[in-house]
Tab-separated table of C-alpha atoms and ligand atoms in Angstrom:
chain	number	residue	atom	x	y	z
A	1	MET	CA	121.689	93.586	77.572
A	2	SER	CA	118.095	93.028	78.594
A	3	SER	CA	115.499	91.972	76.057
A	4	GLN	CA	113.588	95.215	76.657
A	5	SER	CA	115.465	97.328	74.152
A	6	LEU	CA	114.622	101.008	74.005
A	7	HIS	CA	115.250	100.951	70.291
A	8	THR	CA	112.819	99.981	67.589
A	9	SER	CA	114.167	97.679	64.922
A	10	GLN	CA	111.652	98.171	62.150
A	11	ALA	CA	113.894	100.117	59.815
A	12	VAL	CA	116.959	97.924	59.991
A	13	SER	CA	118.049	95.570	57.267
A	14	ALA	CA	118.653	91.861	57.758
A	15	PRO	CA	122.443	92.034	58.204
A	16	GLU	CA	122.042	94.767	60.789
A	17	LYS	CA	119.597	92.738	62.834
A	18	GLU	CA	122.211	90.057	63.418
A	19	PHE	CA	124.482	92.503	65.261
A	20	TRP	CA	122.138	95.259	66.218
A	21	CYS	CA	122.108	96.162	69.905
A	22	ARG	CA	124.423	93.299	70.923
A	23	ASP	CA	127.299	93.465	73.400
A	24	LEU	CA	130.990	92.836	72.750
A	25	VAL	CA	132.264	91.737	76.147
A	26	SER	CA	134.237	88.742	74.893
A	27	ILE	CA	135.376	87.430	71.540
A	28	CYS	CA	132.961	84.601	72.380
A	29	ASP	CA	130.089	87.055	71.838
A	30	LEU	CA	130.795	86.723	68.107
A	31	SER	CA	130.316	83.595	66.041
A	32	PRO	CA	133.153	82.752	63.649
A	33	GLN	CA	131.016	84.110	60.786
A	34	GLU	CA	130.290	87.330	62.674
A	35	LEU	CA	133.947	87.829	63.513
A	36	LYS	CA	134.786	87.578	59.823
A	37	ALA	CA	131.969	90.027	59.038
A	38	VAL	CA	133.480	92.599	61.421
A	39	MET	CA	136.848	92.254	59.707
A	40	ASP	CA	135.311	92.462	56.230
A	41	LEU	CA	133.421	95.620	57.151
A	42	ALA	CA	136.567	97.097	58.713
A	43	GLY	CA	138.366	96.503	55.414
A	44	LEU	CA	135.595	98.218	53.500
A	45	MET	CA	135.550	101.156	55.903
A	46	LYS	CA	139.319	101.499	55.631
A	47	ALA	CA	139.160	101.456	51.839
A	48	ARG	CA	136.185	103.817	51.512
A	49	PRO	CA	135.978	105.933	54.675
A	50	TRP	CA	134.088	108.714	52.911
A	51	ASP	CA	131.159	106.357	52.233
A	52	PHE	CA	130.570	106.076	55.983
A	53	ARG	CA	130.727	109.721	56.990
A	54	GLY	CA	127.561	110.494	58.909
A	55	ALA	CA	126.609	106.819	59.261
A	56	LEU	CA	126.292	107.259	63.031
A	57	ALA	CA	125.035	110.861	63.034
A	58	GLY	CA	122.967	111.462	66.133
A	59	LYS	CA	124.499	108.497	68.000
A	60	GLN	CA	126.220	109.024	71.342
A	61	MET	CA	128.913	106.939	73.021
A	62	ALA	CA	129.903	107.059	76.710
A	63	MET	CA	133.317	105.731	77.744
A	64	PHE	CA	134.255	104.844	81.330
A	65	PHE	CA	137.939	103.970	81.805
A	66	GLU	CA	139.338	102.777	85.140
A	67	LYS	CA	142.809	102.413	83.575
A	68	PRO	CA	144.932	104.663	81.334
A	69	SER	CA	144.681	104.449	77.553
A	70	LEU	CA	146.137	106.067	74.457
A	71	ARG	CA	145.129	103.841	71.550
A	72	THR	CA	141.779	102.497	72.709
A	73	ARG	CA	140.422	105.831	73.853
A	74	LEU	CA	141.527	107.834	70.831
A	75	THR	CA	140.606	105.244	68.211
A	76	PHE	CA	137.108	104.967	69.670
A	77	GLU	CA	136.719	108.744	69.927
A	78	ALA	CA	138.198	109.571	66.525
A	79	GLY	CA	136.371	106.660	64.931
A	80	MET	CA	133.028	107.748	66.363
A	81	ALA	CA	133.638	111.343	65.243
A	82	SER	CA	134.495	110.215	61.718
A	83	LEU	CA	131.116	108.454	61.550
A	84	GLY	CA	129.289	111.590	62.685
A	85	GLY	CA	128.600	110.472	66.260
A	86	VAL	CA	129.734	112.039	69.503
A	87	SER	CA	131.513	110.610	72.539
A	88	PHE	CA	131.778	111.409	76.214
A	89	PHE	CA	134.835	110.258	78.172
A	90	VAL	CA	134.532	109.657	81.903
A	91	ASP	CA	137.898	109.307	83.666
A	92	GLN	CA	137.445	106.547	86.250
A	93	THR	CA	141.121	106.153	87.087
A	94	GLN	CA	140.646	107.668	90.553
A	95	SER	CA	137.747	105.467	91.637
A	96	ARG	CA	136.016	102.337	90.411
A	97	ILE	CA	132.930	102.832	88.254
A	98	ASP	CA	130.609	101.432	90.927
A	99	ALA	CA	132.130	103.379	93.859
A	100	ARG	CA	129.091	105.719	94.133
A	101	GLU	CA	126.200	103.534	93.038
A	102	SER	CA	125.440	100.072	91.773
A	103	LEU	CA	126.322	99.058	88.255
A	104	SER	CA	122.710	98.146	87.567
A	105	ASP	CA	121.546	101.643	88.514
A	106	ILE	CA	124.269	103.206	86.368
A	107	ALA	CA	123.210	100.972	83.469
A	108	ARG	CA	119.589	102.078	83.816
A	109	ASN	CA	120.687	105.709	83.651
A	110	LEU	CA	123.032	105.316	80.722
A	111	GLU	CA	120.512	103.522	78.540
A	112	ARG	CA	118.230	106.556	78.787
A	113	TRP	CA	120.923	108.947	77.545
A	114	VAL	CA	123.347	107.329	75.143
A	115	ASP	CA	123.450	104.628	72.477
A	116	VAL	CA	126.555	102.641	73.453
A	117	VAL	CA	128.841	102.243	76.471
A	118	VAL	CA	132.556	101.418	76.267
A	119	LEU	CA	134.273	100.221	79.442
A	120	ARG	CA	137.904	99.632	80.489
A	121	THR	CA	137.873	97.983	83.891
A	122	PHE	CA	139.912	96.097	86.449
A	123	ASP	CA	137.280	93.398	86.920
A	124	HIS	CA	135.788	91.658	83.930
A	125	SER	CA	132.620	91.278	85.992
A	126	THR	CA	132.135	95.069	85.805
A	127	VAL	CA	131.796	94.939	82.011
A	128	ALA	CA	129.684	91.791	82.179
A	129	THR	CA	127.349	93.263	84.791
A	130	MET	CA	126.915	96.471	82.821
A	131	ALA	CA	126.098	94.422	79.739
A	132	GLU	CA	123.606	92.362	81.695
A	133	HIS	CA	121.702	95.400	82.961
A	134	ALA	CA	121.965	97.943	80.125
A	135	CYS	CA	119.693	97.518	77.129
A	136	ILE	CA	122.196	99.279	74.878
A	137	PRO	CA	125.392	97.727	73.490
A	138	VAL	CA	128.286	97.440	75.950
A	139	ILE	CA	131.819	97.076	74.574
A	140	ASN	CA	134.818	95.730	76.504
A	141	ALA	CA	137.746	98.088	75.933
A	142	LEU	CA	140.019	95.856	78.094
A	143	SER	CA	139.446	93.986	81.307
A	144	GLU	CA	141.873	91.731	83.138
A	145	LEU	CA	140.325	88.800	81.264
A	146	GLU	CA	139.992	89.988	77.668
A	147	HIS	CA	140.798	92.691	75.138
A	148	PRO	CA	138.516	91.733	72.252
A	149	CYS	CA	138.881	94.941	70.204
A	150	GLN	CA	142.650	94.476	70.242
A	151	ALA	CA	142.527	90.879	69.008
A	152	LEU	CA	140.086	91.783	66.228
A	153	ALA	CA	142.431	94.538	65.066
A	154	ASP	CA	145.432	92.219	65.311
A	155	TYR	CA	143.880	89.562	63.110
A	156	PHE	CA	142.635	92.278	60.734
A	157	THR	CA	146.273	93.405	60.448
A	158	LEU	CA	147.502	89.844	59.937
A	159	GLN	CA	144.898	89.270	57.237
A	160	GLU	CA	146.071	92.386	55.434
A	161	ARG	CA	149.655	91.139	55.597
A	162	PHE	CA	149.245	87.431	54.879
A	163	GLY	CA	145.810	86.974	53.301
A	164	ASP	CA	144.335	83.620	54.299
A	165	LEU	CA	144.674	83.339	58.078
A	166	ARG	CA	144.273	79.561	57.914
A	167	ASN	CA	147.781	79.357	56.432
A	168	ILE	CA	149.672	81.161	59.166
A	169	ARG	CA	150.736	80.532	62.749
A	170	LEU	CA	151.005	83.192	65.432
A	171	ALA	CA	153.409	82.746	68.332
A	172	PHE	CA	152.507	84.628	71.497
A	173	VAL	CA	155.325	84.892	74.052
A	174	GLY	CA	154.669	86.380	77.469
A	175	ASP	CA	151.859	86.699	79.983
A	176	GLY	CA	148.782	84.553	79.343
A	177	ASN	CA	146.243	87.164	80.336
A	178	ASN	CA	143.829	89.529	78.579
A	179	VAL	CA	145.504	90.022	75.188
A	180	ALA	CA	146.603	86.386	74.951
A	181	HIS	CA	143.073	85.242	75.856
A	182	SER	CA	141.388	87.299	73.144
A	183	LEU	CA	144.014	86.248	70.576
A	184	LEU	CA	143.411	82.585	71.476
A	185	LEU	CA	139.674	82.931	71.010
A	186	ALA	CA	139.926	84.999	67.823
A	187	CYS	CA	142.414	82.535	66.346
A	188	ALA	CA	140.036	79.698	67.123
A	189	CYS	CA	137.112	81.513	65.462
A	190	LEU	CA	139.172	82.245	62.354
A	191	GLY	CA	140.469	78.690	61.882
A	192	SER	CA	144.039	79.925	62.224
A	193	SER	CA	146.907	78.560	64.320
A	194	ILE	CA	148.403	79.895	67.540
A	195	ARG	CA	151.118	78.654	69.896
A	196	ILE	CA	151.414	80.456	73.216
A	197	ALA	CA	154.485	80.255	75.456
A	198	THR	CA	154.225	81.533	79.020
A	199	PRO	CA	156.247	80.969	82.162
A	200	PRO	CA	154.767	78.277	84.437
A	201	GLY	CA	152.108	79.901	86.594
A	202	TYR	CA	151.270	82.538	83.972
A	203	GLU	CA	149.409	80.299	81.519
A	204	PRO	CA	146.141	81.422	79.924
A	205	SER	CA	143.048	80.595	81.944
A	206	ALA	CA	142.060	76.930	81.651
A	207	ARG	CA	138.515	78.057	80.885
A	208	VAL	CA	139.628	80.240	77.963
A	209	ILE	CA	141.815	77.451	76.574
A	210	ALA	CA	138.888	75.039	76.811
A	211	ASP	CA	136.548	77.524	75.090
A	212	ALA	CA	139.115	78.080	72.334
A	213	GLN	CA	139.508	74.338	71.840
A	214	VAL	CA	135.751	73.868	71.487
A	215	ILE	CA	135.636	76.589	68.809
A	216	ALA	CA	138.783	75.192	67.162
A	217	HIS	CA	137.113	71.803	66.846
A	218	GLU	CA	134.448	73.511	64.728
A	219	THR	CA	136.739	75.720	62.632
A	220	GLY	CA	139.858	73.563	62.244
A	221	ALA	CA	142.029	75.989	64.191
A	222	ILE	CA	145.127	74.788	66.040
A	223	VAL	CA	145.524	76.074	69.583
A	224	GLU	CA	148.642	75.132	71.549
A	225	VAL	CA	150.092	76.273	74.867
A	226	CYS	CA	153.635	75.560	76.049
A	227	SER	CA	156.305	77.087	78.260
A	228	ASP	CA	159.297	77.240	75.899
A	229	PRO	CA	159.499	80.491	73.882
A	230	TYR	CA	161.698	78.843	71.232
A	231	THR	CA	159.159	76.069	70.704
A	232	ALA	CA	156.439	78.681	70.246
A	233	VAL	CA	158.394	80.894	67.856
A	234	SER	CA	160.016	78.161	65.758
A	235	GLY	CA	158.716	78.588	62.201
A	236	ALA	CA	156.011	81.082	63.234
A	237	ASP	CA	154.739	83.690	60.763
A	238	ALA	CA	154.125	86.291	63.463
A	239	VAL	CA	155.659	86.755	66.901
A	240	TYR	CA	153.544	88.672	69.417
A	241	THR	CA	154.343	89.863	72.905
A	242	ASP	CA	152.708	92.034	75.552
A	243	VAL	CA	153.948	93.753	78.695
A	244	TRP	CA	155.165	91.530	81.527
A	245	THR	CA	153.312	93.643	84.094
A	246	SER	CA	149.781	94.607	83.129
A	247	MET	CA	147.905	97.638	84.414
A	248	GLY	CA	146.921	96.989	88.015
A	249	GLN	CA	149.826	94.570	88.658
A	250	GLU	CA	152.522	97.219	89.186
A	251	HIS	CA	153.310	95.873	92.673
A	252	GLU	CA	154.439	92.598	91.024
A	253	ALA	CA	156.775	94.306	88.531
A	254	ALA	CA	160.068	93.227	90.145
A	255	SER	CA	159.194	89.568	90.544
A	256	ARG	CA	157.686	89.414	87.066
A	257	ALA	CA	160.810	90.976	85.513
A	258	SER	CA	162.916	88.010	86.614
A	259	VAL	CA	160.295	85.363	85.780
A	260	PHE	CA	159.711	86.732	82.266
A	261	GLU	CA	163.313	87.525	81.342
A	262	PRO	CA	163.753	84.325	79.261
A	263	TYR	CA	160.654	85.360	77.294
A	264	GLN	CA	162.083	88.606	75.901
A	265	VAL	CA	161.549	88.922	72.143
A	266	ASN	CA	165.003	89.792	70.843
A	267	GLN	CA	166.837	89.173	67.580
A	268	GLU	CA	167.975	85.736	68.717
A	269	LEU	CA	164.397	84.611	69.384
A	270	MET	CA	163.074	86.273	66.191
A	271	SER	CA	165.698	84.366	64.179
A	272	GLU	CA	163.815	81.143	65.009
A	273	ALA	CA	160.656	82.416	63.262
A	274	ALA	CA	159.861	82.039	59.564
A	275	PRO	CA	162.034	84.179	57.264
A	276	ASN	CA	159.194	86.618	56.516
A	277	ALA	CA	157.808	86.637	60.073
A	278	VAL	CA	156.447	89.869	61.505
A	279	PHE	CA	156.685	91.238	65.039
A	280	MET	CA	153.519	92.324	66.834
A	281	HIS	CA	152.747	94.117	70.108
A	282	CYS	CA	149.505	95.617	71.354
A	283	LEU	CA	151.456	98.570	72.842
A	284	PRO	CA	152.401	100.281	75.035
A	285	ALA	CA	155.775	98.517	74.860
A	286	HIS	CA	158.294	98.412	77.658
A	287	ARG	CA	161.388	98.538	75.486
A	288	GLY	CA	164.286	96.562	76.886
A	289	GLN	CA	161.930	94.273	78.790
A	290	GLU	CA	159.507	92.161	76.715
A	291	VAL	CA	161.015	93.435	73.428
A	292	THR	CA	164.301	94.970	72.356
A	293	ASP	CA	164.562	98.160	70.303
A	294	SER	CA	166.237	96.172	67.543
A	295	VAL	CA	163.076	94.071	67.090
A	296	ILE	CA	160.304	96.628	67.618
A	297	ASP	CA	162.071	99.180	65.395
A	298	SER	CA	162.955	96.659	62.692
A	299	SER	CA	161.351	96.350	59.266
A	300	ARG	CA	159.601	93.210	60.559
A	301	SER	CA	157.627	95.204	63.115
A	302	ILE	CA	153.973	95.888	62.277
A	303	VAL	CA	153.035	97.401	65.632
A	304	PHE	CA	151.824	100.675	64.142
A	305	ASP	CA	149.760	98.853	61.519
A	306	GLN	CA	148.080	97.124	64.454
A	307	ALA	CA	147.475	100.485	66.127
A	308	GLU	CA	145.932	101.833	62.914
A	309	GLY	CA	143.782	98.724	62.615
A	310	ARG	CA	142.220	99.509	65.990
A	311	MET	CA	140.479	102.484	64.384
A	312	HIS	CA	139.061	100.624	61.381
A	313	VAL	CA	137.900	97.628	63.398
A	314	GLN	CA	136.257	99.701	66.127
A	315	LYS	CA	134.430	101.796	63.537
A	316	ALA	CA	133.081	98.543	62.098
A	317	ILE	CA	132.076	97.317	65.556
A	318	LEU	CA	130.261	100.568	66.338
A	319	LEU	CA	128.480	100.591	63.007
A	320	LEU	CA	127.310	97.006	63.365
A	321	LEU	CA	126.233	97.228	67.014
A	322	LEU	CA	124.469	100.570	66.548
A	323	GLY	CA	122.709	99.500	63.400
A	324	GLY	CA	123.700	102.763	61.870
A	325	GLY	CA	124.440	101.991	58.350
A	326	MET	CA	124.439	98.574	56.710
A	327	ASN	CA	121.815	100.053	54.414
A	328	ARG	CA	124.387	102.724	53.591
A	329	LEU	CA	126.915	100.205	52.330
A	330	PRO	CA	127.920	101.066	48.767
A	331	ILE	CA	127.290	97.475	47.683
A	332	ARG	CA	126.973	98.198	43.958
A	333	SER	CA	129.974	100.505	43.763
A	334	VAL	CA	132.149	98.124	45.752
A	335	HIS	CA	131.499	95.243	43.399
A	336	ALA	CA	131.530	97.371	40.252
B	401	CP	N1	146.712	98.467	73.074
B	401	CP	C1	145.977	99.270	73.857
B	401	CP	O1	144.871	98.923	74.282
B	401	CP	O2	146.529	100.486	74.097
B	401	CP	P1	146.022	101.552	75.175
B	401	CP	O3	146.216	100.928	76.520
B	401	CP	O4	146.842	102.768	74.940
B	401	CP	O5	144.552	101.812	74.928
B	402	NVA	N1	148.104	93.262	79.144
B	402	NVA	C1	148.156	94.700	79.062
B	402	NVA	C2	147.541	95.163	77.782
B	402	NVA	C3	147.605	96.644	77.539
B	402	NVA	C4	146.936	97.051	76.253
B	402	NVA	C5	147.457	95.309	80.247
B	402	NVA	O1	146.397	94.793	80.644
B	402	NVA	O2	147.944	96.285	80.812
C-alpha cells in the first residue's frame, strides 16, 4: 500500500487507526498484539453479529482468484454481505491476474473503484506486488507461501476449544507449505507451541522458520520442526493436516502420494496424541490420503468449527482494515 491513501482518516477512532488501510499479505503483517485483537473482535462479532449489521455499508470488495475456492470465497462474500458491504468476484482460474496488464496498473485502477482487494494466487509475489502498488487494503486469500486468514481462523477455533493458547501444543503433519507456514507464524505470535513433521524435502521454508523463531523469542512460543509424525503428534492437543498435493502441484500427485503415505493421520497416529486432542484440517480433505474417514468423521474432529471460524475472523479483518466500525462497538453493553 502506498502512503498516498485515497481515504481520509479524520473520523476514525484510535483503535481503528492502528489497522486502518493496512494489508494482510502475511501473518507477519500483524504484531502479536494485533493478531490477538483480530481474534478478540472475531469473538465479539460471533457473539453479537446483529451489532455489526451495516458496519461496512457502502464498502466494496473485489476478489480475484486464480485457484478454486469454496470456504474462502463464500466466507468473504457472506461475511461482507452481513456487514452491509458488497463484493465482486473475478474468476481468474483461466488466466493469471496480470496476463493482460501489469499488476501496478491493475492496482491503480482498483483503488479508484473499490475499498479492499482479496487475492488468491499462484505466486505470493502477485499479492505482494498488488499490496505494494494499491493504496487500499490487500488481503492474501492463499498463495503458495501463506494462508493467513486460515491460520487466524484455526487459532480462533483452538482458543474457543482450549482457552489459553499458551497451554497447548499443535502438531502439524504433512506438507510444509502455505498452511503450515501461516500456522507457524501465528503460533509464534500467540506464544503457543507447534511441532511440525514433514517428509525430508518438504520442510517449511527456512526463512519462515527463522521468522517464526524470532517472534517466538519475543512471545515465549515453542516452534519445532521434525520429520517423524509420531514425534510431532506425541502428547499433542491438536493434530492438523493438509492435502499432500496443493493446488497447482497436481502433476506431482503420484510421487507425493508415496512420499507422504507415512504421514497419514489415522486412528493409530491419533492415539499418540493427548486424550482430549482434536483433529484439524483446513479442507478440502482428500479422504483416504492425508486423513482417514474414521478420524475426520470422529467426535474429535473440529474441521467444521474451523470452517465456521473463517467467517467470523474474516469479518473482523474486513472491519479492522476498512475502518468501518470500531466506533460502533457496543463497548458498554458488552461489559455490562
Ligand atoms: N481452506 C480453504 O481455504 O478452503 P477453500 O480452498 O475452499 O477456500
Ligand atoms: N495447501 C492447500 C491449502 C488449501 C486450502 C493448497 O494450497 O491447495
